[in-house]
JSON list of C-alpha atoms in Angstrom, two decimals:
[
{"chain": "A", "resi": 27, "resn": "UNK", "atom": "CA", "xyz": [9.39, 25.13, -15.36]},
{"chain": "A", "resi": 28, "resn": "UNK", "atom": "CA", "xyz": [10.22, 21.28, -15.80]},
{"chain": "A", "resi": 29, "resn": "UNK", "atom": "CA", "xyz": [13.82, 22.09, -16.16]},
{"chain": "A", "resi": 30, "resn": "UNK", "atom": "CA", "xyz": [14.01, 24.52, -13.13]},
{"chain": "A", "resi": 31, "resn": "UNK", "atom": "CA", "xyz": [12.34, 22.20, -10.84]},
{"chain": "A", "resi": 32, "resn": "UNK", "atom": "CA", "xyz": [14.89, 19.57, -11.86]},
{"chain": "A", "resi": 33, "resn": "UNK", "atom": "CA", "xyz": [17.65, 21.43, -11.57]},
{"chain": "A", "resi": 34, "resn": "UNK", "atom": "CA", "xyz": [16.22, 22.93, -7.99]},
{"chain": "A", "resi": 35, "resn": "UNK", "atom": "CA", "xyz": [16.21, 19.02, -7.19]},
{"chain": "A", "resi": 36, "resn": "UNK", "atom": "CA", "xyz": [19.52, 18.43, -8.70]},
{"chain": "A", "resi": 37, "resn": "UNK", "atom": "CA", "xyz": [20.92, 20.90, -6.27]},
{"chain": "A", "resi": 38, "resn": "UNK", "atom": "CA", "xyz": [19.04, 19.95, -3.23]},
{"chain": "A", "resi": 39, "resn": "UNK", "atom": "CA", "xyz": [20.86, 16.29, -3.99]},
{"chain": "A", "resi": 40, "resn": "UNK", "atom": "CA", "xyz": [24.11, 18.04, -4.11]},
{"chain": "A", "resi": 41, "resn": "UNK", "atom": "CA", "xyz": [24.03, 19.93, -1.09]},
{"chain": "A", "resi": 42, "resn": "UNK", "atom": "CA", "xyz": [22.58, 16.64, 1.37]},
{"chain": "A", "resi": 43, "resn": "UNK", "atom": "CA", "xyz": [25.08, 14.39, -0.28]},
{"chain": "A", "resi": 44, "resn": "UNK", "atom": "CA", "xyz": [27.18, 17.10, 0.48]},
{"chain": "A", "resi": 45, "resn": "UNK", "atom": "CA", "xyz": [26.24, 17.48, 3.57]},
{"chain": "A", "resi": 46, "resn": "UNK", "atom": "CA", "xyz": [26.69, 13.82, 4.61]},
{"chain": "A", "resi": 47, "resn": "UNK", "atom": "CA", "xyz": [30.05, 13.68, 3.07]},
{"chain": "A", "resi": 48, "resn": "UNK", "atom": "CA", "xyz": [31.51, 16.59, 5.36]},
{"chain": "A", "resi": 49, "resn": "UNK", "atom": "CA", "xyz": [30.23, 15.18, 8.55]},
{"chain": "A", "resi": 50, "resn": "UNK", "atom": "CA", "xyz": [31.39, 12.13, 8.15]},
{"chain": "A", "resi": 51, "resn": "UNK", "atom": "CA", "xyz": [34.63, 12.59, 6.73]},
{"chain": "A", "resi": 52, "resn": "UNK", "atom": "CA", "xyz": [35.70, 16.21, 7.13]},
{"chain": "A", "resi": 53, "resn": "UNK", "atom": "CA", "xyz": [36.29, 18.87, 4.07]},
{"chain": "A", "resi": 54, "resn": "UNK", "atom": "CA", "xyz": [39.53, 17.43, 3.19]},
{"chain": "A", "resi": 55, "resn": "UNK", "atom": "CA", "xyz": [38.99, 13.96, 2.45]},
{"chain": "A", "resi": 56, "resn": "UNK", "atom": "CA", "xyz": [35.47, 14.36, 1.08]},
{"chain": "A", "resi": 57, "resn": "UNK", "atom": "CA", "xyz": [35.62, 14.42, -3.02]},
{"chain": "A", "resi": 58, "resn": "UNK", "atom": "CA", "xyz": [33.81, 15.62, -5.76]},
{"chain": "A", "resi": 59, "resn": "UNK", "atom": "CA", "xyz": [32.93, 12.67, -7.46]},
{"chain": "A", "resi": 60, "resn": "UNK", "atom": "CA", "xyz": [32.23, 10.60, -4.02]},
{"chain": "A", "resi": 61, "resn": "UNK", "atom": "CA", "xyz": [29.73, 13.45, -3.74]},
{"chain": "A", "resi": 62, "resn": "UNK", "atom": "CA", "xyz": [28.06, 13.81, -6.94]},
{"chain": "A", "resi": 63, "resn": "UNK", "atom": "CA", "xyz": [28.06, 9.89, -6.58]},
{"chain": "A", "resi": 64, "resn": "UNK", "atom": "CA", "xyz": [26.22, 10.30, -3.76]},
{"chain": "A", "resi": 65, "resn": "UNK", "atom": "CA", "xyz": [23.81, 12.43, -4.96]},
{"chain": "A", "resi": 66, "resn": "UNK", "atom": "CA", "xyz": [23.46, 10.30, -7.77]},
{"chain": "A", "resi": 67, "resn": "UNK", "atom": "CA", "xyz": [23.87, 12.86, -10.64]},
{"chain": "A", "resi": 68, "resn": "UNK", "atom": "CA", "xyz": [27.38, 13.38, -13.02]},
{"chain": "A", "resi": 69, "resn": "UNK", "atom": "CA", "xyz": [30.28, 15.26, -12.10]},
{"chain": "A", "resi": 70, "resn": "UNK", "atom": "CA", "xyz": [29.21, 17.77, -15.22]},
{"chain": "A", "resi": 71, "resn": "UNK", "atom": "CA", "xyz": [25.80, 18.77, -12.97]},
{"chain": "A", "resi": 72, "resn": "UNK", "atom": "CA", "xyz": [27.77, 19.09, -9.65]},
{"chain": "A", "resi": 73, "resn": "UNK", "atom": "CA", "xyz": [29.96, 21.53, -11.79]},
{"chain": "A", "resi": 74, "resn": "UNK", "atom": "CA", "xyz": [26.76, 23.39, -13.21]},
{"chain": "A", "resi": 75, "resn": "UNK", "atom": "CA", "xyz": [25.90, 24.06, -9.75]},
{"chain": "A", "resi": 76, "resn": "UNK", "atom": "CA", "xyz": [28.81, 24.36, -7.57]},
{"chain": "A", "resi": 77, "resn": "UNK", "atom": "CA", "xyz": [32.37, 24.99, -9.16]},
{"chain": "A", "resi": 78, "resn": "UNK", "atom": "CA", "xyz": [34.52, 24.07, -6.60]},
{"chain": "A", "resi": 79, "resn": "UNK", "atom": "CA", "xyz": [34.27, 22.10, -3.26]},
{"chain": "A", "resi": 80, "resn": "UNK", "atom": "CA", "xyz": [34.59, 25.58, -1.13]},
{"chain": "A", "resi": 81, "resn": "UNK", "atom": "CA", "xyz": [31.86, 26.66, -3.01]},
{"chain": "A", "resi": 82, "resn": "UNK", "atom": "CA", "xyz": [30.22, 23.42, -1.92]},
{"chain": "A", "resi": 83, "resn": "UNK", "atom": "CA", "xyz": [31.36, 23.95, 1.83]},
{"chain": "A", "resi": 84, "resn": "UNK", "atom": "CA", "xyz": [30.04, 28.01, 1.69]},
{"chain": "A", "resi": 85, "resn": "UNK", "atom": "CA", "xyz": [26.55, 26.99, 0.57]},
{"chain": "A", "resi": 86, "resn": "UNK", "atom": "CA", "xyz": [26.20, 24.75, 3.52]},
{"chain": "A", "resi": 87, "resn": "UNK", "atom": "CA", "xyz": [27.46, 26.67, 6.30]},
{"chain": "A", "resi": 88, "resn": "UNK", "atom": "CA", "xyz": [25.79, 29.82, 5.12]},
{"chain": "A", "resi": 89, "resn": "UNK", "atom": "CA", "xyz": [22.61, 27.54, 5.63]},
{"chain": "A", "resi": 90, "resn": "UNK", "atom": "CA", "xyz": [23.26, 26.18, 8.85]},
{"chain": "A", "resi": 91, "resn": "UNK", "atom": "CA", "xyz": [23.88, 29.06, 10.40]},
{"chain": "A", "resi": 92, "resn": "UNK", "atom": "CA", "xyz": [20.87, 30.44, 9.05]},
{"chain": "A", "resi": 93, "resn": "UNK", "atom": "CA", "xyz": [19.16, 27.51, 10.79]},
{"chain": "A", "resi": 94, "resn": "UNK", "atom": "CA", "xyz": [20.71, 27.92, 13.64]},
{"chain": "A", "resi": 95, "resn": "UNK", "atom": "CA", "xyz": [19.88, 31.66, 14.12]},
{"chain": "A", "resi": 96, "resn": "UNK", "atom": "CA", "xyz": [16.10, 30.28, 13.24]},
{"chain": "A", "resi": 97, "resn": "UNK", "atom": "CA", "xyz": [16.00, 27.79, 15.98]},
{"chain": "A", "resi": 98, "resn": "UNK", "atom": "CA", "xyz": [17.46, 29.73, 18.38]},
{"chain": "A", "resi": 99, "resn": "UNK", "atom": "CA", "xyz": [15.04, 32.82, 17.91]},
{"chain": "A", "resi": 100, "resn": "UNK", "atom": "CA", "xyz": [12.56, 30.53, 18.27]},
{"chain": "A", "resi": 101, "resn": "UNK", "atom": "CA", "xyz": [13.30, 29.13, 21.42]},
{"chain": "A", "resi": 102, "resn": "UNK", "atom": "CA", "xyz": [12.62, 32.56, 22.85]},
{"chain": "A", "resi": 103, "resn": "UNK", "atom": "CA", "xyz": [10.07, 33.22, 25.56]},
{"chain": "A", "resi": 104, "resn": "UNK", "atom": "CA", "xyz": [8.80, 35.60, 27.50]},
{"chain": "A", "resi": 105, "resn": "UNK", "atom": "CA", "xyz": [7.26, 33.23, 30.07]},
{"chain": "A", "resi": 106, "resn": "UNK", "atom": "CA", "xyz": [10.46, 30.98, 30.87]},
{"chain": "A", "resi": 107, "resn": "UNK", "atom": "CA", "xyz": [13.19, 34.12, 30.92]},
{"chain": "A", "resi": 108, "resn": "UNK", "atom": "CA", "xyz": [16.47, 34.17, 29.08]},
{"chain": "A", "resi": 109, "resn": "UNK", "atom": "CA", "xyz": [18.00, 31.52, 30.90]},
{"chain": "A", "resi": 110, "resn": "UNK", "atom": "CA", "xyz": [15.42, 29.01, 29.74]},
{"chain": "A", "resi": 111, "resn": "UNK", "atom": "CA", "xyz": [15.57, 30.16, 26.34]},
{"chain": "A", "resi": 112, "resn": "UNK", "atom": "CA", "xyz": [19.02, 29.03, 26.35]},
{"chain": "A", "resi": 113, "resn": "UNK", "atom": "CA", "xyz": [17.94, 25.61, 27.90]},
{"chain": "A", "resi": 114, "resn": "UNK", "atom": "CA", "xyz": [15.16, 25.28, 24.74]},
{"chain": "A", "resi": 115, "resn": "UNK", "atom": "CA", "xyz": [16.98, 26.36, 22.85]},
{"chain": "A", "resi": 116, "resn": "UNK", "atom": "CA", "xyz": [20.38, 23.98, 23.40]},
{"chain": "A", "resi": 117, "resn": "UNK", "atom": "CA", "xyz": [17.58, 21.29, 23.03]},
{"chain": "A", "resi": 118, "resn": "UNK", "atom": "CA", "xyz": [16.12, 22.52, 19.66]},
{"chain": "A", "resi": 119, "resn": "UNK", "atom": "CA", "xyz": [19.76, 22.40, 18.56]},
{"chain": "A", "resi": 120, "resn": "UNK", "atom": "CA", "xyz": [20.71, 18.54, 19.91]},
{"chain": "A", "resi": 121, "resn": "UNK", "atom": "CA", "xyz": [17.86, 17.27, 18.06]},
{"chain": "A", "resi": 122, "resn": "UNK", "atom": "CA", "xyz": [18.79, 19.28, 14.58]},
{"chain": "A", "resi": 123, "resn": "UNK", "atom": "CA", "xyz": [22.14, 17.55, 15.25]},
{"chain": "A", "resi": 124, "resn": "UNK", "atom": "CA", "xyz": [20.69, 14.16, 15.11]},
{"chain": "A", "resi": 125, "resn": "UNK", "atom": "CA", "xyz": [18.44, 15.18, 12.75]},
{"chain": "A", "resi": 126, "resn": "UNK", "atom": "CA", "xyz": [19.92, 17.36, 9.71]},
{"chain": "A", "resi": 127, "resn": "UNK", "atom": "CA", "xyz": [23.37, 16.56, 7.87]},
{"chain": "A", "resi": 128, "resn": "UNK", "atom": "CA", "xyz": [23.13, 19.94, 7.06]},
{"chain": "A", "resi": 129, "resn": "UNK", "atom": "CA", "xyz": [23.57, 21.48, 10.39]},
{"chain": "A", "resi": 130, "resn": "UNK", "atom": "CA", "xyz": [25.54, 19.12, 11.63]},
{"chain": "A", "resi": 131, "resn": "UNK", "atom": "CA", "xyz": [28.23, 19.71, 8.59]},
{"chain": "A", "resi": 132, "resn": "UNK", "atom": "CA", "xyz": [27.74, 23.13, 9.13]},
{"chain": "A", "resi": 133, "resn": "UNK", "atom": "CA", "xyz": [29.56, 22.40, 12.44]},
{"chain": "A", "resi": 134, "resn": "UNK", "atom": "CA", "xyz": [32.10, 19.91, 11.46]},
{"chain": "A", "resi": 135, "resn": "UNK", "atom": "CA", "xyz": [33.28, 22.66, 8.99]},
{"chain": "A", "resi": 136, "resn": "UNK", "atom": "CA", "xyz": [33.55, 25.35, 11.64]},
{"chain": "A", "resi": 137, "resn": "UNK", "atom": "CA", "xyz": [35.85, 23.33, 13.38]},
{"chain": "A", "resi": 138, "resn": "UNK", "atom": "CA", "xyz": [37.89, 21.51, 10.37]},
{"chain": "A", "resi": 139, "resn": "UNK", "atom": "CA", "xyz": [41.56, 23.01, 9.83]},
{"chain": "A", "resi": 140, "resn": "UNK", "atom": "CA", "xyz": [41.31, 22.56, 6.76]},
{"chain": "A", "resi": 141, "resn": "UNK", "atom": "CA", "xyz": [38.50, 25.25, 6.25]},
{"chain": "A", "resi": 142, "resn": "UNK", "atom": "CA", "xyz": [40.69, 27.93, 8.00]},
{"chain": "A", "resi": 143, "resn": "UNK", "atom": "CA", "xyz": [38.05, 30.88, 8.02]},
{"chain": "A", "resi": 144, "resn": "UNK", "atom": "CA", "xyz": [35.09, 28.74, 7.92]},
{"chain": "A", "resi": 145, "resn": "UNK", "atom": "CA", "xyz": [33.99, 29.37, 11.18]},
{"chain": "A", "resi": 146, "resn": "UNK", "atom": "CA", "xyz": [30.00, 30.42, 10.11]},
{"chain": "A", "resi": 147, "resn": "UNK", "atom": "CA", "xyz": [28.14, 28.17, 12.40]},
{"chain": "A", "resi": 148, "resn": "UNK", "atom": "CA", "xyz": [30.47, 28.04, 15.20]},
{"chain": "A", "resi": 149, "resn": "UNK", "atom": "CA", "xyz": [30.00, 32.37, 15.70]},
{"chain": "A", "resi": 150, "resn": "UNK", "atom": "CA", "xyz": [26.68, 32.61, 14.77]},
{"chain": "A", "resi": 151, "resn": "UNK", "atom": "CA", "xyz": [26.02, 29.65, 17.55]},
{"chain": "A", "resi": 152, "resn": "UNK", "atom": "CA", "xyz": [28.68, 31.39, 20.11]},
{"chain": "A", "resi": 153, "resn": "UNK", "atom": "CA", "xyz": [27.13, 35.28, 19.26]},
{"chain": "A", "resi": 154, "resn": "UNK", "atom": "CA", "xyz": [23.75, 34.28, 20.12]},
{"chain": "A", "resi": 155, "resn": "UNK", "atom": "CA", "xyz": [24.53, 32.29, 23.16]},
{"chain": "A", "resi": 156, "resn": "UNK", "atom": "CA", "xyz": [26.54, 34.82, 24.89]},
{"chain": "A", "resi": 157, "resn": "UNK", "atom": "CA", "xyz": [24.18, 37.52, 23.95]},
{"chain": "A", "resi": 158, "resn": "UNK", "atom": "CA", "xyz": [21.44, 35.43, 25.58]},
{"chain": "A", "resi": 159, "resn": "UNK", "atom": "CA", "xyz": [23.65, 34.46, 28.65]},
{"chain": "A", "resi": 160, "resn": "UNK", "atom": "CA", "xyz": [24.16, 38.27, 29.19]},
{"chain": "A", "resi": 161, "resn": "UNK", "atom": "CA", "xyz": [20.47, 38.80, 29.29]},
{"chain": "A", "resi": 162, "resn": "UNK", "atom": "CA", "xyz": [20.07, 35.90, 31.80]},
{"chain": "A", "resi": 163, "resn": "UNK", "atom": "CA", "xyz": [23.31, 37.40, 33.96]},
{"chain": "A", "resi": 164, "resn": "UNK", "atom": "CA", "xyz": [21.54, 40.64, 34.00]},
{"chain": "A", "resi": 165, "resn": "UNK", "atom": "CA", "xyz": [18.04, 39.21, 34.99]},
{"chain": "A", "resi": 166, "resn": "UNK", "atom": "CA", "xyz": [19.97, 37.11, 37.70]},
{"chain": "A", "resi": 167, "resn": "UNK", "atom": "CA", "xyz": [19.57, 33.94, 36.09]},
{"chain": "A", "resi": 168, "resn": "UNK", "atom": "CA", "xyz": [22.63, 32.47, 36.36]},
{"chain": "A", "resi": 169, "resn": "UNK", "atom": "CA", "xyz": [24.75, 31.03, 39.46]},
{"chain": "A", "resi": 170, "resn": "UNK", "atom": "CA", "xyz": [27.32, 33.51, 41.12]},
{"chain": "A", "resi": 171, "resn": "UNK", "atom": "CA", "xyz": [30.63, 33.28, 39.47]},
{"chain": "A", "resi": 172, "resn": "UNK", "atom": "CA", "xyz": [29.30, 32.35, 35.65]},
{"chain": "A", "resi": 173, "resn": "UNK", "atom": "CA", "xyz": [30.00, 35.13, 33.22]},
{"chain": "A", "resi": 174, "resn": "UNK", "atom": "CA", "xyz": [28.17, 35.35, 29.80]},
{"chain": "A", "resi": 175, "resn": "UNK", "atom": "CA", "xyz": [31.40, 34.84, 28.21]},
{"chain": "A", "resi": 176, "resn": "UNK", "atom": "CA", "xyz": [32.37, 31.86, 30.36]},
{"chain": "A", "resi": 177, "resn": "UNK", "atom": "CA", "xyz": [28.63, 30.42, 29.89]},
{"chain": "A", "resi": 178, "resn": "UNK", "atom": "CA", "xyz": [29.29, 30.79, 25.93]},
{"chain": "A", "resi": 179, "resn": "UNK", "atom": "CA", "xyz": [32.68, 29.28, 25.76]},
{"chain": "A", "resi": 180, "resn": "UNK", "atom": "CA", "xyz": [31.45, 25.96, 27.96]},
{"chain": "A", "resi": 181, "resn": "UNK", "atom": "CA", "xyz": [27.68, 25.70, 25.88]},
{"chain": "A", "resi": 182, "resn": "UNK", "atom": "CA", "xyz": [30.29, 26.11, 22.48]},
{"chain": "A", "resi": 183, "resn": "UNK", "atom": "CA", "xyz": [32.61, 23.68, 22.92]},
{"chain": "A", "resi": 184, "resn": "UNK", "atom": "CA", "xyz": [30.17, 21.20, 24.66]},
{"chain": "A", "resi": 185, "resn": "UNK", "atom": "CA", "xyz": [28.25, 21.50, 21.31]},
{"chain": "A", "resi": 186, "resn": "UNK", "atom": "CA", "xyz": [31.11, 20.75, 19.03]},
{"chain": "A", "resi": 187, "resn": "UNK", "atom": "CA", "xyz": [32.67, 17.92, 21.49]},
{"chain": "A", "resi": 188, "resn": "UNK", "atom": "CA", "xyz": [29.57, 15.92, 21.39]},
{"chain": "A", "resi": 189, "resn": "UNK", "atom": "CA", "xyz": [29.41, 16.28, 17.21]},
{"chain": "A", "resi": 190, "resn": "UNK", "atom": "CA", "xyz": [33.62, 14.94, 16.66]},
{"chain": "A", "resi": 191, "resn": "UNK", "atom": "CA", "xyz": [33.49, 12.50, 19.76]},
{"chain": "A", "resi": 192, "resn": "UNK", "atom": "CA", "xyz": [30.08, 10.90, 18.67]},
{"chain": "A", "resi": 193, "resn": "UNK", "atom": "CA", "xyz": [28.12, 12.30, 15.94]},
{"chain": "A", "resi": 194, "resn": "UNK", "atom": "CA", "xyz": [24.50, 11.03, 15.26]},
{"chain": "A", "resi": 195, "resn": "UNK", "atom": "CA", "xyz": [24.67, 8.01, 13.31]},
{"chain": "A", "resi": 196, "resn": "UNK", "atom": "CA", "xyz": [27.68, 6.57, 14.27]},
{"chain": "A", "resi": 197, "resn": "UNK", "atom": "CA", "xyz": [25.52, 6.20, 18.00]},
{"chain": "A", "resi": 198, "resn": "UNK", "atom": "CA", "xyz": [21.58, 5.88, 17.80]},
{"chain": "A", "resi": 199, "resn": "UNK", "atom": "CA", "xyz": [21.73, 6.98, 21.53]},
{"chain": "A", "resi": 200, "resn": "UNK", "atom": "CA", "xyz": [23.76, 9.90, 21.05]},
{"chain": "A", "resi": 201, "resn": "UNK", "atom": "CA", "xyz": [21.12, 12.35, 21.40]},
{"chain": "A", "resi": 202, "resn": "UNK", "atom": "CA", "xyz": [19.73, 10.73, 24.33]},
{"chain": "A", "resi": 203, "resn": "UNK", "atom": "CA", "xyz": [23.75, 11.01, 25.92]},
{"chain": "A", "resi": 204, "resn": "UNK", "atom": "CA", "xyz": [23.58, 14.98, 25.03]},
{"chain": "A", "resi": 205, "resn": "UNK", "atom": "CA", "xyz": [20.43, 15.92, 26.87]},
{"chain": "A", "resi": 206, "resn": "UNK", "atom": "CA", "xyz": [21.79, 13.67, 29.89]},
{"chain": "A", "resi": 207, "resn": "UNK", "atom": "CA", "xyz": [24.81, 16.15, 29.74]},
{"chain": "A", "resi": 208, "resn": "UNK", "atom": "CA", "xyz": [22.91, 19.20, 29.46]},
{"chain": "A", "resi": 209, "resn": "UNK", "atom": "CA", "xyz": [21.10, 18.22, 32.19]},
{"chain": "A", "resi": 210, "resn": "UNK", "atom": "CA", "xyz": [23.15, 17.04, 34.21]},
{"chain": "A", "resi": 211, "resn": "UNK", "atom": "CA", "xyz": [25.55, 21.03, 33.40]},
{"chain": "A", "resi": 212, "resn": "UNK", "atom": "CA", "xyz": [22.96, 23.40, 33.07]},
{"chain": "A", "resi": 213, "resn": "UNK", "atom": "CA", "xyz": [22.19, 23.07, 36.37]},
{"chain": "A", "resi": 214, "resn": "UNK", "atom": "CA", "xyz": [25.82, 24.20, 37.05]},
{"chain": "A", "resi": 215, "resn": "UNK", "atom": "CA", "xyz": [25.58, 27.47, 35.67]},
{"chain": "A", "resi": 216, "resn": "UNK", "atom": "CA", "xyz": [21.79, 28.72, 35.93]},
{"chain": "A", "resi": 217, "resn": "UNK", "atom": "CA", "xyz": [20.12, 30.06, 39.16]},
{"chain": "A", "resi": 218, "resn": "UNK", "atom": "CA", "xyz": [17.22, 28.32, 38.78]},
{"chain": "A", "resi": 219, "resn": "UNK", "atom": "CA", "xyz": [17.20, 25.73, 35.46]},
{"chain": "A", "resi": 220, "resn": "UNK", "atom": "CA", "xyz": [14.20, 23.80, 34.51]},
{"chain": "A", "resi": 221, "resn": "UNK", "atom": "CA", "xyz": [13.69, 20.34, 36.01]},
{"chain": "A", "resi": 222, "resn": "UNK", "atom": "CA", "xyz": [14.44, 18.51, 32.71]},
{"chain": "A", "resi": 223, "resn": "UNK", "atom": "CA", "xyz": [15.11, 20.17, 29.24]},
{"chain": "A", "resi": 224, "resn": "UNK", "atom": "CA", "xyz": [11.91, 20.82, 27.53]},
{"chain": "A", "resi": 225, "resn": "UNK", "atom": "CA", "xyz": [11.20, 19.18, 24.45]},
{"chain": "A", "resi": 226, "resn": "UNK", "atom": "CA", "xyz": [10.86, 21.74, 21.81]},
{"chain": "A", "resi": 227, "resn": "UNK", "atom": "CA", "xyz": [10.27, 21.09, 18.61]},
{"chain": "A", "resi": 228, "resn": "UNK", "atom": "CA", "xyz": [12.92, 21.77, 15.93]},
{"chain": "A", "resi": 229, "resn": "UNK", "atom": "CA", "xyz": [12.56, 24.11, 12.90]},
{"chain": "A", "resi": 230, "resn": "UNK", "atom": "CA", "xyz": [13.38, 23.44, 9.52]},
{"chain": "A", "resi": 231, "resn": "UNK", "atom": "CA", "xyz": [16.22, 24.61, 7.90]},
{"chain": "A", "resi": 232, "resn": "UNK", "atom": "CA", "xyz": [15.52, 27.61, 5.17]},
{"chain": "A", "resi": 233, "resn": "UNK", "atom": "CA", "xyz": [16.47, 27.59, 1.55]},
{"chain": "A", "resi": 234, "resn": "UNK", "atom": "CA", "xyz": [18.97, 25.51, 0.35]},
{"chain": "A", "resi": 235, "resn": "UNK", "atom": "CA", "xyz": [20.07, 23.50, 3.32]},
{"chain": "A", "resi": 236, "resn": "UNK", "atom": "CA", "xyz": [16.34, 22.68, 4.23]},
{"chain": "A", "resi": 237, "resn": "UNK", "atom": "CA", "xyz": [16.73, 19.04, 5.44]},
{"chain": "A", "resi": 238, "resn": "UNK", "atom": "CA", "xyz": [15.12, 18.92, 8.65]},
{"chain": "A", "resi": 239, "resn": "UNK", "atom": "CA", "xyz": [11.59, 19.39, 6.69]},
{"chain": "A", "resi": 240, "resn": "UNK", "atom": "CA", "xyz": [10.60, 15.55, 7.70]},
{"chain": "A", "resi": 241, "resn": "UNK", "atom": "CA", "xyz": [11.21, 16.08, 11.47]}
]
């Protein structure tokens, strides 16, 4: 039991150092050993757990997206309609973005060239979002002239333009700047959006890429 819960720490180490190395400097110039330096354990344990660097990558945007399906489910509400579900939703996400290297890799990965089909996060994110836009365009929730599919493709790339032009902890105001944009766009696109964006608090990531546990 000693060794497992070692080894479950050993790997939880891997995947935040991980983590931190692909948002900050992208899957291609991120290294093994800068890694398992990182993480503080020998290149022979990062090897034990993870062979390669894809394998690395996979672990972390299979868990990202996973926490990004979770936090977007559980924006839903009955009360506030589909179209504020998106709006709670958008806000559970900024704040996982400043919050969790894990999620916020997940996304820097989905949009690196240099993982080619490693586009995890960035579907599961775009999926939901224009399934939930539909719902609002059907309810009559969003302005005249917005498609689901044109709501998707603005929410999607506003998400991953705020993570490459700024990403949290290169500006400790950077998550104040994204819910001034969302509420200064939502707005734009809903029939009748919220006054502000609620507050909502975040979920923590599931299984391996839990890091947002000590929101």
């Amino acid at each position: 039991m000693v060794k497992q819960a070692r080894a479950a720490r050993t790997r939880q180490a891997l995947i935040r150092a991980a983590a931190e190395a692909f948002a900050h400097d992208g899957y291609a110039r991120a290294s093994l050993p800068a890694i398992s330096g990182r993480a503080g354990v020998s290149a022979g344990a990062l090897h034990f757990h993870f062979p390669s660097k894809d394998a690395l990558a996979r672990e972390i945007e299979g868990a990202a997206a996973c926490s990004v399906r979770e936090l977007a489910e559980c924006a839903r509400s009955a009360e506030s309609g589909a179209a504020g579900t998106l709006v709670a939703a958008i806000r559970r996400l900024v704040v996982a973005l400043a919050a969790d290297p894990v999620v916020r890799a997940g996304f820097v990965l989905s949009a690196d060239p240099a993982r080619g089909e490693g586009t995890a996060v960035l579907d599961t994110w775009h999926d939901w979002v224009r399934d939930t836009a539909r719902q609002a365009h059907e309810a009559g929730e969003l302005r005249a002239g917005v498609s689901p599919e044109s709501m998707a493709t603005v929410v999607v790339a506003a998400t991953v333009g705020f993570e490459r032009l700024g990403g949290p902890g290169r500006d400790p105001e950077s998550e104040e700047r994204m819910l001034e944009f969302w509420t200064c766009l939502l707005p734009r696109l809903t029939a009748a959006p919220p006054a502000r964006m609620p507050a909502g608090e975040p979920v923590a990531a599931r299984g391996a890429g839990n890091s947002m546990a000590g929101l």
